[in-house]
Coordinates of C-alpha atoms in Angstrom, one line a residue:
Chain L
X19 CA 100.6 29.5 89.2
X20 CA 103.2 29.6 92.0
X21 CA 105.9 32.2 92.0
X22 CA 109.4 32.2 93.4
X23 CA 110.4 33.7 96.8
X24 CA 111.2 37.4 96.2
X25 CA 114.6 36.9 97.9
X26 CA 115.8 35.0 94.8
X27 CA 116.3 38.5 93.3
X28 CA 119.1 39.0 95.8
X29 CA 120.7 35.7 94.8
X30 CA 120.6 36.6 91.1
X31 CA 121.6 40.2 92.0
X32 CA 124.8 39.0 93.6
X33 CA 125.6 37.2 90.3
X34 CA 125.0 40.4 88.4
X35 CA 127.2 42.3 90.9
X36 CA 130.0 39.9 90.4
X37 CA 129.7 40.1 86.6
X38 CA 129.7 43.9 86.7
X39 CA 132.7 44.0 89.1
X40 CA 134.7 41.6 86.9
X41 CA 133.8 43.5 83.8
X42 CA 134.6 46.8 85.4
X43 CA 138.1 45.6 86.4
X44 CA 138.6 44.2 82.9
X45 CA 137.8 47.5 81.3
X46 CA 139.9 49.3 83.9
X47 CA 142.9 47.1 83.0
X48 CA 142.3 47.5 79.3
X49 CA 142.1 51.3 79.8
X50 CA 145.3 51.4 81.8
X51 CA 147.4 49.5 79.3
X52 CA 145.8 50.2 75.9
X53 CA 143.0 52.7 75.7
X54 CA 144.1 55.5 78.1
X55 CA 140.7 57.2 78.2
X56 CA 140.5 57.5 81.9
X57 CA 139.4 55.5 84.9
X58 CA 135.8 56.7 84.6
X59 CA 135.2 54.4 81.7
X60 CA 135.6 51.3 84.0
X61 CA 133.0 52.8 86.4
X62 CA 130.6 53.6 83.5
X63 CA 130.9 50.1 82.1
X64 CA 130.3 48.5 85.5
X65 CA 127.3 50.7 86.2
X66 CA 125.9 50.1 82.8
X67 CA 126.2 46.3 83.2
X68 CA 124.7 46.6 86.7
X69 CA 121.8 48.6 85.4
X70 CA 121.0 46.1 82.6
X71 CA 121.6 43.2 84.9
X72 CA 119.2 44.5 87.6
X73 CA 116.5 45.1 85.0
X74 CA 117.1 41.6 83.7
X75 CA 116.8 40.1 87.1
X76 CA 113.6 41.9 87.9
X77 CA 112.0 40.8 84.6
X78 CA 113.3 37.3 85.1
X79 CA 111.7 37.2 88.6
X80 CA 108.4 38.5 87.2
X81 CA 108.2 35.9 84.4
X82 CA 109.3 32.9 86.5
X83 CA 106.3 30.7 87.5
X84 CA 105.6 27.1 87.9
X85 CA 102.6 24.9 88.7
X86 CA 102.2 21.3 89.9
X87 CA 99.3 20.1 87.7
X88 CA 97.4 16.8 87.7
X89 CA 99.7 14.9 85.4
X90 CA 102.7 17.1 85.0
X91 CA 104.9 19.9 86.2
X92 CA 104.6 23.1 84.2
X93 CA 107.1 25.9 84.1
X94 CA 107.3 29.3 82.6
X95 CA 110.5 31.3 82.4
X96 CA 112.9 33.3 80.2
X97 CA 113.5 37.0 79.5
X98 CA 114.6 37.2 75.9
X99 CA 113.3 33.7 74.9
X100 CA 110.2 32.7 76.8
X101 CA 110.3 29.0 77.6
X102 CA 107.3 27.0 78.7
X103 CA 108.1 23.4 79.7
X104 CA 105.8 20.5 80.5
X105 CA 107.4 17.7 82.5
X106 CA 105.1 14.7 82.8
X107 CA 105.4 13.0 86.2
X108 CA 105.7 9.6 84.5
X109 CA 109.0 10.7 83.0
X110 CA 110.6 12.0 86.2
X111 CA 113.7 9.9 87.0
X112 CA 114.7 11.5 90.3
X113 CA 114.3 14.8 92.2
X114 CA 117.1 16.7 94.0
X115 CA 117.2 19.6 96.3
X116 CA 120.2 21.8 96.0
X117 CA 121.6 24.8 98.0
X118 CA 124.5 26.9 96.8
X119 CA 126.4 29.2 99.1
X120 CA 124.6 32.4 98.1
X121 CA 121.3 30.6 98.2
X122 CA 122.1 29.4 101.8
X123 CA 122.9 32.9 102.8
X124 CA 119.6 34.1 101.5
X125 CA 117.8 31.1 103.1
X126 CA 116.8 29.6 99.8
X127 CA 117.0 26.2 98.1
X128 CA 116.3 24.8 94.6
X129 CA 114.7 21.7 93.4
X130 CA 116.1 19.9 90.3
X131 CA 113.9 17.4 88.4
X132 CA 115.7 14.9 86.1
X133 CA 114.2 13.1 83.1
X134 CA 115.7 10.8 80.5
X135 CA 115.1 13.4 77.8
X136 CA 118.0 14.6 75.6
X137 CA 117.4 18.3 75.9
X138 CA 115.1 19.1 78.8
X139 CA 117.0 16.5 80.8
X140 CA 117.1 18.5 84.0
X141 CA 114.8 21.3 85.1
X142 CA 115.7 23.6 88.0
X143 CA 113.2 25.5 90.1
X144 CA 115.2 28.0 92.1
X145 CA 114.1 30.4 94.8
X146 CA 112.2 28.2 97.2
X147 CA 112.4 28.3 101.0
X148 CA 114.0 25.0 102.3
X149 CA 110.6 23.8 103.7
X150 CA 108.8 24.5 100.5
X151 CA 111.6 22.8 98.5
X152 CA 111.5 19.7 100.6
X153 CA 107.7 19.6 100.4
X154 CA 107.9 20.0 96.6
X155 CA 110.5 17.3 96.3
X156 CA 108.4 15.0 98.4
X157 CA 105.3 15.8 96.4
X158 CA 107.0 15.3 93.0
X159 CA 108.5 12.1 94.2
X160 CA 105.2 10.7 95.3
X161 CA 103.5 11.8 92.1
X162 CA 106.2 10.2 90.0
X163 CA 105.8 6.9 91.8
X164 CA 102.0 7.0 91.6
X165 CA 102.0 7.7 87.9
X166 CA 104.6 5.2 87.1
X167 CA 102.6 2.0 86.7
X168 CA 105.0 -0.7 85.5
X169 CA 106.7 1.2 82.7
X170 CA 110.3 1.5 81.8
X171 CA 110.9 5.2 81.9
X172 CA 112.5 5.0 78.5
Chain T
X6 CA 133.9 -16.7 79.9
X7 CA 137.1 -15.3 78.4
X8 CA 137.7 -13.2 75.4
X9 CA 139.0 -14.9 72.3
X10 CA 142.7 -15.9 72.7
X11 CA 143.6 -14.3 69.4
X12 CA 142.5 -11.0 70.8
X13 CA 145.8 -10.9 72.8
X14 CA 148.1 -10.8 69.8
X15 CA 145.7 -8.6 67.8
X16 CA 145.4 -6.0 70.6
X17 CA 149.1 -6.2 71.4
X18 CA 150.2 -5.7 67.8
X19 CA 147.7 -2.9 67.0
X20 CA 148.5 -1.1 70.3
X21 CA 152.2 -2.0 70.1
X22 CA 152.6 -0.4 66.8
X23 CA 151.2 2.9 68.0
X24 CA 153.2 2.8 71.3
X25 CA 156.4 1.8 69.5
X26 CA 156.1 4.6 67.0
X27 CA 155.3 7.2 69.6
X28 CA 158.2 6.2 71.7
X29 CA 160.5 6.5 68.8
X30 CA 159.2 10.0 67.9
X31 CA 159.4 11.1 71.5
X32 CA 163.0 9.9 71.7
X33 CA 163.9 11.7 68.5
X34 CA 162.3 14.9 69.6
X35 CA 163.8 14.9 73.1
X36 CA 167.3 13.9 72.1
X37 CA 167.5 17.0 69.9
X38 CA 166.7 19.3 72.8
X39 CA 169.4 18.0 75.1
X40 CA 166.8 17.1 77.8
X41 CA 168.1 13.5 77.7
X42 CA 171.4 12.1 76.5
X43 CA 171.5 11.9 72.7
X44 CA 170.0 8.7 71.5
X45 CA 171.5 6.7 68.6
X46 CA 169.7 4.3 66.4
X47 CA 170.1 1.0 68.4
X48 CA 169.0 2.7 71.6
X49 CA 165.9 4.0 69.9
X50 CA 165.1 0.6 68.5
X51 CA 165.7 -0.9 72.0
X52 CA 163.4 1.7 73.5
X53 CA 160.7 0.9 70.9
X54 CA 161.0 -2.8 71.5
X55 CA 160.7 -2.2 75.3
X56 CA 157.5 -0.2 74.6
X57 CA 156.1 -3.0 72.5
X58 CA 157.0 -5.6 75.2
X59 CA 155.3 -3.6 77.9
X60 CA 152.2 -3.3 75.8
X61 CA 152.2 -7.0 75.0
X62 CA 152.5 -7.8 78.7
X63 CA 149.7 -5.4 79.5
X64 CA 147.4 -7.1 76.9
X65 CA 148.1 -10.5 78.3
X66 CA 147.2 -9.2 81.8
X67 CA 144.1 -7.6 80.3
X68 CA 143.1 -10.8 78.8
X69 CA 143.7 -12.8 82.0
X70 CA 141.8 -10.3 84.1
X71 CA 138.8 -9.9 81.8
X72 CA 135.8 -12.1 82.4
X73 CA 132.2 -12.0 81.2
X74 CA 129.2 -14.1 81.7
X75 CA 125.7 -14.1 80.4
X76 CA 123.2 -15.1 83.1
X77 CA 119.4 -15.2 83.2
X78 CA 119.1 -11.6 84.3
X79 CA 122.0 -9.9 82.7
X80 CA 125.5 -9.6 81.4
X81 CA 128.2 -9.6 84.2
X82 CA 131.5 -8.1 83.4
X83 CA 134.7 -8.2 85.5
X84 CA 137.6 -6.3 84.0
X85 CA 140.6 -4.1 84.8
X86 CA 144.2 -4.8 85.2
X87 CA 145.1 -2.4 88.0
X88 CA 141.7 -1.2 89.2
X89 CA 139.0 -3.8 89.0
X90 CA 135.5 -3.1 87.9
X91 CA 132.5 -5.4 88.2
X92 CA 129.5 -4.5 86.2
X93 CA 126.1 -6.0 85.8
X94 CA 123.8 -5.0 82.9
X95 CA 120.2 -6.0 83.4
X96 CA 119.0 -7.4 80.1
X97 CA 115.7 -5.5 80.2
X98 CA 117.7 -2.3 79.9
X99 CA 119.7 -3.3 76.9
X100 CA 119.0 -1.1 73.9
X101 CA 121.3 -2.2 71.1
X102 CA 123.8 -5.0 70.6
X103 CA 126.3 -4.2 67.9
X104 CA 129.0 -6.3 66.3
X105 CA 131.8 -4.8 64.1
X106 CA 134.7 -6.4 62.3
X107 CA 137.4 -4.8 60.1
X108 CA 139.3 -6.7 57.4
X109 CA 142.0 -8.1 59.7
X110 CA 139.5 -9.1 62.4
X111 CA 137.5 -10.8 59.7
X112 CA 140.5 -12.8 58.6
X113 CA 141.2 -13.8 62.2
X114 CA 137.6 -14.6 62.9
X115 CA 137.4 -11.9 65.6
X116 CA 134.6 -9.4 66.3
X117 CA 134.1 -6.4 68.6
X118 CA 130.8 -6.5 70.5
X119 CA 129.2 -3.3 72.0
X120 CA 126.2 -3.2 74.2
X121 CA 124.2 0.0 74.8
X122 CA 121.8 0.9 77.5
X123 CA 120.0 4.3 77.9
X124 CA 122.2 5.4 80.7
X125 CA 125.4 7.4 80.3
X126 CA 127.0 8.8 77.2
X127 CA 129.4 5.9 76.5
X128 CA 129.1 2.3 75.5
X129 CA 128.2 0.2 78.6
X130 CA 129.8 -3.0 77.7
X131 CA 132.5 -3.5 75.1
X132 CA 134.0 -6.9 74.4
X133 CA 137.3 -6.5 72.5
X134 CA 137.5 -9.1 71.0
X135 CA 135.5 -12.3 70.9
X136 CA 135.1 -14.9 68.2
X137 CA 132.5 -14.0 65.6
X138 CA 130.4 -17.0 66.4
X139 CA 130.5 -16.1 70.1
X140 CA 129.4 -12.6 69.3
X141 CA 126.5 -13.8 67.2
X142 CA 125.6 -16.2 70.0
X143 CA 125.6 -13.4 72.6
X144 CA 123.4 -11.3 70.3
X145 CA 120.9 -14.0 69.9
X146 CA 120.9 -15.1 73.5
X147 CA 120.4 -11.6 74.8
X148 CA 117.3 -11.3 72.6
X149 CA 116.0 -14.7 73.7
X150 CA 116.7 -14.1 77.4
X151 CA 114.9 -10.7 77.2
X152 CA 111.8 -12.6 76.2
X153 CA 112.1 -14.7 79.3
X154 CA 114.1 -17.8 78.2
X155 CA 116.7 -19.5 80.3
X156 CA 120.4 -19.3 79.8
X157 CA 122.2 -22.1 78.0
X158 CA 125.8 -22.9 77.7
X159 CA 127.9 -21.9 74.8
X160 CA 127.8 -24.4 71.9
X161 CA 124.4 -25.7 72.8
X162 CA 122.5 -22.9 71.2
X163 CA 124.8 -22.4 68.3
X164 CA 123.0 -23.4 65.1
X165 CA 119.8 -23.9 67.0
X166 CA 116.8 -22.7 64.9
X167 CA 115.8 -19.2 66.0
X168 CA 112.9 -17.0 65.3
X169 CA 112.3 -16.8 61.5
X170 CA 114.4 -13.9 60.1
X171 CA 112.3 -11.8 57.8
X172 CA 114.2 -9.5 55.4
X173 CA 112.7 -6.1 55.4
X174 CA 115.1 -4.4 53.1
X175 CA 118.1 -5.1 51.0
X176 CA 120.1 -2.5 49.2
X177 CA 120.7 -3.5 45.6
X178 CA 123.8 -2.6 43.7
X179 CA 122.1 0.1 41.5
X180 CA 120.6 1.6 44.7
X181 CA 124.0 1.6 46.4
X182 CA 125.5 3.4 43.5
X183 CA 122.7 5.8 43.4
X184 CA 123.1 6.4 47.1
X185 CA 126.8 7.0 46.8
X186 CA 126.1 9.6 44.0
X187 CA 123.2 11.3 45.7
X188 CA 124.7 11.6 49.2
X189 CA 126.6 14.8 49.7
X190 CA 127.6 14.6 53.3
X191 CA 127.2 18.1 54.8
X192 CA 129.9 17.2 57.4
X193 CA 132.5 17.5 54.7
X194 CA 131.3 21.0 53.7
X195 CA 132.9 22.5 56.8
X196 CA 136.2 21.7 55.2
X197 CA 135.0 23.8 52.2
X198 CA 134.5 26.8 54.3
X199 CA 138.3 27.3 54.7
X200 CA 138.7 27.7 51.0
X201 CA 137.1 31.1 50.5
X202 CA 138.5 32.4 53.8
X203 CA 142.0 31.8 52.6
X204 CA 141.6 33.6 49.3
X205 CA 142.0 37.2 50.6
X206 CA 145.4 36.4 51.9
X207 CA 146.7 35.0 48.6
X208 CA 148.3 37.9 46.7
X209 CA 146.6 38.8 43.5
X210 CA 143.7 36.4 43.9
X211 CA 141.5 39.0 45.6
X212 CA 140.8 40.7 42.3
X213 CA 139.9 37.3 40.8
X214 CA 138.3 36.2 43.9
X215 CA 134.8 36.3 42.5
X216 CA 135.3 34.3 39.4
X217 CA 138.3 32.2 40.5
X218 CA 136.7 31.6 43.9
X219 CA 133.6 30.2 42.4
X220 CA 135.7 27.9 40.1
X221 CA 137.8 26.7 43.1
X222 CA 134.8 26.2 45.3
X223 CA 133.3 24.3 42.5
X224 CA 136.3 22.0 42.2
X225 CA 136.4 21.5 45.9
X226 CA 132.7 20.6 45.9
X227 CA 133.2 18.0 43.2
X228 CA 136.2 16.6 45.1
X229 CA 134.2 16.4 48.3
X230 CA 131.3 14.9 46.5
X231 CA 133.6 12.2 45.1
X232 CA 135.0 11.6 48.6
X233 CA 131.5 11.3 50.2
X234 CA 130.5 8.9 47.4
X235 CA 133.4 6.6 48.1
X236 CA 132.9 6.7 51.8
X237 CA 129.2 6.1 51.5
X238 CA 129.8 3.2 49.1
X239 CA 132.1 1.4 51.6
X240 CA 129.8 2.2 54.4
X241 CA 126.6 0.8 53.0
X242 CA 128.0 -2.0 50.9
X243 CA 125.8 -5.1 51.4
X244 CA 123.3 -3.3 53.5
X245 CA 120.5 -5.6 54.8
X246 CA 117.7 -4.9 57.3
X247 CA 115.7 -7.7 58.7
X248 CA 113.3 -8.4 61.5
X249 CA 113.7 -11.2 64.0
X250 CA 110.8 -11.5 66.4
X251 CA 110.6 -8.1 68.2
X252 CA 114.0 -7.0 66.9
X253 CA 115.5 -5.3 63.9
X254 CA 118.8 -6.5 62.6
X255 CA 121.1 -4.8 60.2
X256 CA 124.3 -5.7 58.4
X257 CA 126.5 -3.4 56.3
X258 CA 130.0 -2.4 55.4
X259 CA 132.7 -3.2 52.8
X260 CA 135.9 -2.7 54.8
X261 CA 134.5 -2.7 58.3
X262 CA 131.6 -5.0 58.6
X263 CA 128.8 -4.1 61.1
X264 CA 125.8 -5.9 62.3
X265 CA 123.6 -4.9 65.1
X266 CA 120.2 -5.4 66.7
X267 CA 117.6 -2.9 67.8
X268 CA 114.6 -4.0 70.0
X269 CA 111.5 -2.5 68.4
X270 CA 110.0 -1.6 71.8
X271 CA 113.0 0.7 72.5
X272 CA 112.5 2.8 69.4
X273 CA 112.2 6.5 70.3
X274 CA 111.9 8.3 67.1
X275 CA 111.7 7.4 63.4
X276 CA 113.3 9.9 61.1
X277 CA 112.8 10.2 57.3
X278 CA 115.5 12.3 55.5
X279 CA 115.4 13.5 52.0
X280 CA 117.9 15.9 50.6
X281 CA 117.2 18.0 47.5
X282 CA 118.6 15.5 45.1
X283 CA 116.8 12.6 46.7
X284 CA 113.5 14.5 46.6
X285 CA 114.0 15.2 42.9
X286 CA 114.4 11.5 42.1
X287 CA 111.8 10.3 44.6
X288 CA 114.2 8.7 47.1
X289 CA 114.4 9.0 50.9
X290 CA 116.4 7.6 53.8
X291 CA 115.2 6.3 57.1
X292 CA 116.8 6.3 60.6
X293 CA 115.5 4.5 63.7
X294 CA 116.7 6.2 66.9
X295 CA 116.9 4.5 70.2
X296 CA 118.0 5.8 73.6
X297 CA 121.3 4.1 73.2
X298 CA 122.7 6.2 70.5
X299 CA 121.7 7.4 67.1
X300 CA 122.8 6.2 63.7
X301 CA 126.1 7.5 62.5
X302 CA 127.2 8.5 65.9
X303 CA 130.2 7.2 67.9
X304 CA 130.9 5.5 70.4
X305 CA 130.0 2.4 68.5
X306 CA 132.0 3.7 65.6
X307 CA 129.0 4.6 63.5
X308 CA 126.5 1.8 63.8
X309 CA 123.6 2.3 61.6
X310 CA 120.0 1.3 62.2
X311 CA 118.6 2.8 59.1
X312 CA 117.7 2.4 55.5
X313 CA 120.2 4.6 53.7
X314 CA 118.3 5.0 50.5
X315 CA 115.1 3.6 49.0
X316 CA 112.2 4.9 47.0
X317 CA 110.0 7.2 49.0
X318 CA 107.1 4.7 49.2
X319 CA 109.3 1.9 50.5
X320 CA 110.8 4.1 53.1
X321 CA 107.3 5.1 54.3
X322 CA 106.2 1.5 54.3
X323 CA 109.3 0.5 56.4
X324 CA 108.7 3.4 58.7
X325 CA 105.2 2.2 59.2
X326 CA 106.5 -1.3 59.9
X327 CA 108.5 0.1 62.8
X328 CA 106.0 2.8 64.0
X329 CA 102.5 2.3 62.6
X330 CA 101.5 5.9 61.9
X331 CA 98.8 7.4 59.7
X332 CA 99.8 9.3 56.6
X333 CA 100.4 12.8 58.1
X334 CA 98.6 15.9 56.9
X335 CA 101.0 18.7 57.6
X336 CA 100.0 22.0 58.8
X337 CA 102.3 24.8 57.7
X338 CA 103.4 27.7 59.8
X339 CA 101.4 30.9 59.3
X340 CA 102.4 32.8 56.3
X341 CA 103.8 35.7 58.4
X342 CA 106.6 33.4 59.4
X343 CA 108.1 34.0 56.0
X344 CA 108.8 37.6 56.8
X345 CA 111.0 36.3 59.7
X346 CA 113.1 34.2 57.4
X347 CA 113.5 37.1 54.9
X348 CA 114.7 39.3 57.8
X349 CA 117.0 36.6 59.1
X350 CA 118.7 36.0 55.7
X351 CA 119.0 39.7 55.0
X352 CA 120.6 40.2 58.4
X353 CA 123.0 37.3 57.7
X354 CA 124.0 38.8 54.3
X355 CA 124.4 42.2 55.9
X356 CA 126.7 40.6 58.5
X357 CA 128.8 38.9 55.8
X358 CA 129.1 42.3 53.9
X359 CA 130.0 44.0 57.2
X360 CA 132.8 41.4 57.8
X361 CA 134.1 42.0 54.3
X362 CA 134.0 45.7 54.8
X363 CA 135.9 45.3 58.0
X364 CA 138.5 43.1 56.1
X365 CA 138.8 45.9 53.5
X366 CA 139.4 48.5 56.2
X367 CA 142.2 46.3 57.6
X368 CA 143.7 44.7 54.6
X369 CA 142.6 47.0 51.7
X370 CA 140.6 44.3 49.9
X371 CA 138.3 42.9 48.7
X372 CA 136.9 45.9 46.8
X373 CA 133.6 44.1 46.1
X374 CA 132.6 44.0 49.8
X375 CA 129.0 44.8 49.0
X376 CA 128.7 41.8 46.6
X377 CA 126.8 39.6 49.1
X378 CA 124.1 42.2 49.3
X379 CA 123.2 41.3 45.7
X380 CA 121.8 38.0 47.1
X381 CA 119.1 39.9 49.0
X382 CA 116.9 39.5 46.0
X383 CA 117.0 35.7 46.6
X384 CA 115.9 35.9 50.2
X385 CA 112.1 35.8 49.5
X386 CA 112.7 32.6 47.4
X387 CA 114.7 31.1 50.2
X388 CA 112.1 32.1 52.8
X389 CA 109.4 30.6 50.7
X390 CA 111.3 27.3 50.3
X391 CA 112.0 27.1 54.0
X392 CA 108.4 27.9 54.9
X393 CA 107.0 25.4 52.4
X394 CA 109.1 22.5 53.8
X395 CA 108.1 23.2 57.4
X396 CA 105.2 21.8 59.2
X397 CA 103.7 19.5 61.8
X398 CA 100.9 17.0 62.0
X399 CA 99.0 15.5 64.9
X400 CA 98.0 12.0 64.2
X401 CA 96.1 9.6 66.4
X402 CA 99.1 8.1 68.1
X403 CA 102.0 10.2 66.7
X404 CA 103.1 13.7 66.3
X405 CA 105.1 14.3 63.1
X406 CA 107.3 17.3 62.4
X407 CA 109.1 18.4 59.2
X408 CA 111.9 20.9 58.7
X409 CA 114.5 21.9 56.2
X410 CA 114.8 22.5 52.5
X411 CA 118.3 21.2 51.6
X412 CA 117.9 18.3 53.9
X413 CA 114.2 17.8 54.7
X414 CA 113.8 15.9 58.0
X415 CA 110.5 14.3 59.0
X416 CA 110.4 13.0 62.6
X417 CA 107.7 10.7 63.8
X418 CA 107.3 10.5 67.6
X419 CA 104.8 8.3 69.3
X420 CA 103.1 10.1 72.1
X421 CA 104.1 7.5 74.6
X422 CA 107.8 8.2 73.9
X423 CA 107.6 11.9 74.8
X424 CA 109.8 12.9 77.7
X425 CA 109.2 16.6 78.0
X426 CA 107.5 19.3 75.9
X427 CA 109.2 22.6 75.6
X428 CA 107.6 25.7 74.0
X429 CA 109.9 28.6 73.3
X430 CA 109.4 32.1 72.0
X431 CA 112.4 34.2 71.1
X432 CA 111.9 38.0 71.0
X433 CA 111.7 37.8 67.2
X434 CA 109.0 35.2 67.4
X435 CA 107.1 37.1 70.0
X436 CA 106.9 40.1 67.7
X437 CA 105.1 38.0 65.2
X438 CA 103.0 35.9 67.7
X439 CA 104.9 32.7 66.8
X440 CA 106.3 29.9 68.9
X441 CA 108.3 26.8 68.6
X442 CA 107.4 23.5 70.3
X443 CA 110.1 21.0 70.9
X444 CA 109.0 17.4 71.6
X445 CA 111.8 15.9 73.5
X446 CA 112.4 12.1 73.6
X447 CA 115.1 10.0 75.2
X448 CA 116.6 9.5 71.8
X449 CA 120.3 10.4 72.0
X450 CA 120.1 11.9 68.5
X451 CA 118.7 14.9 70.2
X452 CA 122.0 16.4 71.3
X453 CA 122.7 19.3 69.0
X454 CA 119.2 20.5 68.4
X455 CA 117.9 17.7 66.3
X456 CA 114.8 16.9 68.3
X457 CA 111.5 16.8 66.7
X458 CA 110.4 20.5 66.7
X459 CA 107.4 22.2 65.3
X460 CA 108.9 25.6 64.4
X461 CA 107.0 28.9 64.1
X462 CA 103.5 27.9 64.9
X463 CA 100.9 30.4 65.8
X464 CA 101.0 31.1 69.5
X465 CA 97.6 29.5 70.2
X466 CA 98.4 26.5 68.1
X467 CA 101.7 26.1 69.9
X468 CA 100.0 26.2 73.3
X469 CA 97.3 23.7 72.1
X470 CA 100.0 21.3 70.7
X471 CA 102.0 21.5 74.0
X472 CA 99.0 20.6 76.1
X473 CA 97.8 18.0 73.6
X474 CA 101.1 16.1 73.5
X475 CA 101.2 16.0 77.3
X476 CA 97.6 14.7 77.5
X477 CA 98.0 12.1 74.8
X478 CA 101.1 10.8 76.5
X479 CA 99.0 9.9 79.5
X480 CA 96.2 8.5 77.5
X481 CA 98.5 6.3 75.5
X482 CA 100.4 5.1 78.6
X483 CA 97.0 4.3 80.2
X484 CA 95.9 2.3 77.1
X485 CA 99.2 0.4 77.0
X486 CA 98.8 -0.4 80.7
X487 CA 95.3 -1.9 80.3
X488 CA 96.5 -3.7 77.1
X489 CA 99.3 -5.3 79.1
X490 CA 97.4 -6.1 82.3
X491 CA 94.4 -7.3 80.2
X492 CA 96.5 -9.7 78.4
X493 CA 98.0 -11.2 81.6

């Protein structure tokens, strides 16, 4: 099984930081106008969210794994609900690489695999270095074409 | 080719009425506020007439600028009054062709034709409106061309003998009446939910809430049941399912008449539904899902590729006609799954009691906030029923899943239709070493958690099923590939 680049923790961490900050400000405002407990409650709320969030990110990183197998792409992920997904190459419609602003700052990239399915219609593999993402995209693309035969993907 | 000329007045009048009335309403509302000079009767009428005229002009332009043509490879559409759009739909990708006609359209000989492909969420081609004969011709021609025939001009092929049409199923009047009486559409139940919620706020009723509430809910239930019966009757009046070559055709409807076609090779999932009443009387319903859309779903205004009601044996025979599967031998979830359901129902009841307690703290009533907890004694029964109706089966070419007590749904998925396989374990399932396997297809019925899912399997069984489905998909595709190339 392959794991993600450790730097993905930073990217997710930034998300947690933003959430904690927004929540802290929200609680601060609520305190100012309604509760009147004291400014410390906002700090406590933000720190609590930050703590839970950091723990969540660490577990999420530990659980995340994927593998390019003979006939399919296999992924394991999820903190509260564990999700194991099998995406057969025959079903792959197209493959994207994506880079968000925070991912770019961390020097990371994601690969998105699309199928025609109704629920698992797109599967994102985050936390790849750009080279690895490009190589994975190319490999998936080739495997999808190879396995296609002459079938309509639906 | 052009749309039917009568579509101009039809569209203009139906659109004009709504535009005219909304202009009048807008005028009345605005003139009261002083935003515009006060309008008097004649001015309003004039405004409405202007609105209608503009609409009529728009519809004439729409008609003049709309063009379609059926060629050997596809349907070409050119449309749009201001911004133009050219669209080509390859025939190989066509999933369903649906024709619908309401009473007025039937009197005028018009029909709306909708064409679905797997792509996108909306209907890909919609001809509003063509003549009924032309619609039927297009439907037939699309099927013929898909098999590799050559395009012919209009008129030539009308009345030409086609593939023999074999009737698979016809809904008789007693069956229709039975269906109307047996179907209690759960979608109407959401309306019911507002009833009990409103009671605490009606003075004096809270004390009676328990008895009176039950009576009122009962009355509402009967009313809703009558409404669903009437709707179902109109919907499935004259239902007929037939097979023409490699396609299924259906017809139905009392007020609005539908007929459509589904290519058998595009079928994704076959679903057998039986609610409690139907099970009691040995009936079942069948739905055939394709990637275009699912039965009863817009955008096509509820086209239906399904047998609404038949005896269980007939439904299974028909299902096998569409998807030749072996009689499934269901494996139930392990018995420990039942403890999960008991816990879940108990928590839900506790939640309801908590809400009522909260309501009492705020509003002073109801006094009997703990009444829902009395239902806790029933949770083992409910859990047992849920457990007993759940299961999955691995057949040679298909995987079959079954869920639900009130509405038992059996889904049959051919391995070669599988898109992805998803195994999930929530924290509650992990505690009991259980897992759910969702077998996802391209069927558009899947939105909203209605995919084929084998719920609460033992962990190792789930892992085995996940790998098996993926492996069988490849084997089946390989077999189909050699079948095809071998035949060529």
